[in-house]
Amino acid sequence: MEELAVMAQQADTGSSSGPLGVLEWLGSHFIGLFNASGKQFVSLVTGILPTLIVLLTAMYAITTFIGEQRVTRAVRWSARWWITRYTIMPILAVLMLTNPMAYSFGRFLPERHKPAFYDSAVSFVHPVTTFFPYANAGELFVWLGVANGVAQLGQSTVPLALRYFLVGIVVIFIRGVVTERITAFMIKRTGRTEVFADFDRQFEAAKGGAK
Amino acid sequence: MTETHTSRAVFVRAGEGGWGKGLLLRTDGKRDKVLSVTGGGIHPVAARIAELIGAEAVDGFRTSVPDDEVVAAVINCGGTARIGVYPRKGLPTVDVYPGAPGGPLAKFITEELFVSAVGVKEITEADSDAPAAGGTPPKVPPREERPSARDVAATVTGGQSTGFGRAFDSVSGVFVKFGSAVGSFVNTMLASGRQTVELTLTTILPFMAYVSLLLGIVNYTGIARGIANVLSPIASNPLGLVVISLVVSLPFLSPILGPGAAIAQVVGTLMGSQIAIGALPVQYALPTLFAINGQVGCDFIPVGLALGEAKPETVAVGTPAVLISRLITAPLAVIIAWGASFGL
């Protein structure tokens, strides 16, 4: 590969001309393109992957040790108040069940709050990847892509990660509250007030039954 | 057309580059709906399956259907979330994209339940006397029903007294307990490692390979400079970032931009490379992260709500509510992030 790269550079200076020169140009740039891509790949694999693998392993183990039942209790508790419903509840859900199973915690909420909880939880799946990448490892590059650029400037990405995480919490809270209002408006506008009042009664009855 | 609709079956095979042996689908007494979870109406594949087996095609973005009425779900997912949700529920899943098992739910995506890269021409009528694919989906116990490490440990330690006396029993009991605790600890760690490596191989490394090729092309050909010229003026002031967030959260665009966060990931990587070469100032990294993110999960609203056991009426009001809410909260998020970015 190194030889090919050297060849590519030599060819770049353009020793031949005519049709052969065109072919040489094509050949050198063809392989040069993939050399450049290969270098990117190696830097991603050696730069990010080792830490990520051990971090993911540790976090999977911790979530298994804590156990789903304990988390379910905490989530139920946080579902009661509107401030915790769009902060603690989605954070716990995403951290413990990860994307996409986190949204199943919506079942602890009355129907009228489910869309807002979903909006809040799903908006946290990218800020969460800064310190807890296991929670949404498939979509790491939303954060890593930008963070890599900052790292290449020789700056620490920790202050950025911290702010992304904290502003993320503020944003999911706002999203939850706004979506809750819009859902209420949509219920009224589409003439489903009665239907949802009925859902609320069912929810209360089910809660009473559970106790 | 005198034959009864309930006995007709279709065979759906994998298309070019697709995965899976193929599915045999048919309606039976209760299962009579084909769920189209593709955004933007009923997908032709869902319509064709429904037409051939005499089922009803239902737009999963407008309404939700109880799982036990669904013959099959038609999805368009390259491979993170939606791809695994329906197989996990035991529902046959037809992916119109060439997806393969991947993402956190990869272990539920089996040949019995999943087929991908399906176009209309991959759907053929099948003999009606063959068994229905949706009839007996393999049972996958949810996580909470699988034995926990503690239960397993309990079965190991739960031996009866062997008559060597109480002292010996209590001493050996301690050893057995200790041993099984160590065993369950090691096993949990090992399982976590296995889960990590699996995720790395099926999801993270493929994405790295793809991003590397993309970045290689973009950098080597000089497209990067072109993108820098276009993006820098837009992204290097807060107002431009607000505009980006508004565009990605437009209700008719956001469900399309969502799947697998693919677009956000690629744009994030490109923006990162612009920051690296100094075309974008570092303090815009934070608002940029929120600007490219306004559409997060917009492709997944009905599925996410269904996971929370939402009723059809909730999906009907919830989907537009979330989409409209984004138009307000996405630009707001950028402004908040911009305010929080000073001093970076």
XYZ file of C-alpha atoms in Angstrom, chain A residues 1-210:
210
model
C 0.000 0.000 0.000
C 2.822 2.368 0.866
C 4.387 1.683 -2.521
C 1.146 2.444 -4.240
C 0.908 5.700 -2.382
C 4.425 6.621 -3.440
C 3.590 5.686 -6.998
C 0.523 7.835 -6.815
C 2.553 10.813 -5.672
C 5.161 10.303 -8.358
C 2.496 10.068 -10.988
C 1.018 13.275 -9.662
C 4.089 15.194 -10.818
C 3.090 14.117 -14.331
C 6.024 12.601 -16.192
C 4.051 11.282 -19.180
C 1.782 13.082 -21.519
C -0.789 12.082 -24.117
C -3.245 9.193 -23.757
C -0.862 7.225 -21.530
C -0.618 10.202 -19.224
C -4.362 10.325 -18.871
C -4.421 6.640 -17.922
C -1.618 7.153 -15.414
C -3.463 10.103 -13.920
C -6.612 8.020 -13.625
C -4.757 5.074 -12.089
C -2.917 7.094 -9.498
C -5.916 9.089 -8.425
C -8.103 6.002 -8.297
C -5.870 4.298 -5.756
C -5.077 7.596 -4.054
C -8.741 8.062 -3.268
C -8.906 4.734 -1.470
C -5.606 5.306 0.290
C -7.050 8.510 1.713
C -10.207 6.655 2.759
C -8.159 3.844 4.299
C -6.211 6.329 6.398
C -9.483 7.780 7.663
C -10.672 4.306 8.583
C -7.494 3.440 10.493
C -7.616 6.696 12.433
C -11.245 6.061 13.382
C -10.596 2.461 14.399
C -7.452 3.147 16.426
C -8.637 6.465 17.811
C -12.179 5.721 18.956
C -12.791 1.996 18.997
C -10.496 0.741 21.821
C -11.936 3.059 24.496
C -15.423 2.602 23.149
C -15.282 -1.202 23.367
C -14.208 -1.325 27.014
C -16.630 1.482 27.916
C -19.522 -0.307 26.240
C -18.638 -3.545 28.030
C -18.526 -1.822 31.422
C -21.821 -0.022 30.859
C -23.651 -3.129 29.640
C -22.424 -4.952 32.746
C -23.507 -2.127 35.074
C -26.998 -1.958 33.588
C -27.312 -5.736 33.999
C -26.166 -5.536 37.632
C -28.587 -2.730 38.486
C -31.398 -4.642 36.852
C -34.484 -3.572 35.006
C -36.902 -3.855 37.922
C -35.142 -1.288 40.070
C -35.054 1.126 37.133
C -38.726 0.537 36.420
C -39.538 1.596 40.000
C -37.487 4.782 39.656
C -39.076 5.591 36.308
C -42.606 5.100 37.695
C -41.790 7.437 40.516
C -40.463 10.107 38.150
C -43.526 9.863 35.868
C -45.730 11.634 38.428
C -44.534 15.234 38.245
C -44.219 17.288 35.075
C -40.722 18.531 35.917
C -39.289 15.047 36.407
C -41.420 13.554 33.626
C -39.410 15.298 30.930
C -36.018 15.242 32.660
C -35.340 12.319 34.990
C -37.780 9.922 33.365
C -36.409 10.079 29.785
C -32.805 10.175 31.034
C -33.274 7.026 33.116
C -35.182 5.352 30.303
C -32.505 6.049 27.700
C -29.612 5.177 30.022
C -31.092 1.891 31.171
C -33.099 0.545 28.244
C -31.189 2.349 25.463
C -32.550 3.327 22.062
C -35.106 2.082 20.905
C -36.525 0.174 23.911
C -36.449 3.318 26.084
C -39.763 4.455 24.594
C -41.551 1.451 26.104
C -41.562 3.360 29.425
C -44.330 5.457 27.866
C -46.673 2.754 29.174
C -46.438 4.270 32.656
C -48.040 7.493 31.431
C -51.638 8.451 30.599
C -52.317 8.565 26.859
C -52.192 12.380 26.676
C -48.608 12.460 27.937
C -47.185 9.703 25.723
C -46.288 11.819 22.662
C -44.482 14.380 24.850
C -42.534 11.655 26.649
C -41.523 10.096 23.325
C -40.401 13.480 21.976
C -38.411 14.138 25.128
C -36.775 10.680 25.261
C -35.916 10.488 21.574
C -34.316 13.937 21.702
C -31.915 12.658 24.348
C -30.484 9.766 22.299
C -27.749 11.962 20.788
C -26.633 14.104 23.752
C -26.460 10.882 25.782
C -23.745 9.465 23.507
C -21.122 11.916 24.827
C -20.524 10.075 28.111
C -22.709 6.984 27.674
C -22.197 5.881 24.066
C -23.646 2.414 24.732
C -27.116 3.941 24.946
C -27.162 4.651 21.211
C -23.981 3.225 19.731
C -25.485 2.986 16.253
C -25.762 6.758 15.983
C -22.472 7.781 17.557
C -21.259 9.898 14.705
C -23.716 12.710 15.275
C -21.557 13.512 18.295
C -18.242 11.887 17.316
C -18.130 13.511 13.901
C -18.224 17.014 15.355
C -16.094 16.064 18.382
C -13.417 14.590 16.120
C -13.028 17.930 14.394
C -12.541 19.680 17.725
C -10.060 16.980 18.820
C -8.048 17.462 15.628
C -7.534 21.101 16.600
C -5.785 19.771 19.689
C -8.551 20.837 22.088
C -10.193 18.728 24.749
C -13.697 17.594 23.831
C -14.782 17.240 27.465
C -16.116 20.812 27.906
C -18.100 20.434 24.669
C -19.386 16.994 25.757
C -20.474 18.351 29.137
C -22.338 21.272 27.587
C -23.947 19.059 24.927
C -25.194 16.765 27.696
C -26.492 19.583 29.950
C -28.074 21.657 27.175
C -29.565 18.370 25.965
C -31.393 18.032 29.289
C -32.729 21.591 29.020
C -33.869 20.946 25.460
C -35.669 17.658 26.210
C -37.465 19.380 29.089
C -38.647 22.206 26.843
C -39.605 19.719 24.118
C -41.642 17.656 26.554
C -43.542 20.671 27.874
C -44.178 22.178 24.409
C -45.282 18.867 22.887
C -47.575 18.209 25.857
C -49.289 21.546 25.179
C -49.559 20.929 21.439
C -50.936 17.431 22.055
C -53.623 18.933 24.314
C -54.408 21.461 21.574
C -54.601 18.699 18.937
C -56.960 16.693 21.137
C -59.292 19.672 21.395
C -59.049 20.644 17.718
C -59.793 17.128 16.448
C -62.774 16.758 18.783
C -61.270 13.933 20.814
C -61.722 15.558 24.232
C -64.226 12.934 25.338
C -62.107 10.026 24.090
C -59.076 11.206 26.036
C -61.092 11.973 29.159
C -62.170 8.344 28.925
C -58.530 7.218 28.565
C -57.657 9.217 31.677
C -60.388 7.488 33.659
C -59.166 4.074 32.452
C -55.611 5.014 33.422
C -56.670 6.113 36.907
C -58.714 2.935 37.329
C -55.779 0.781 36.248
C -53.497 2.635 38.652
C -55.966 2.134 41.481
C -56.152 -1.552 40.606
C -52.389 -1.892 40.643
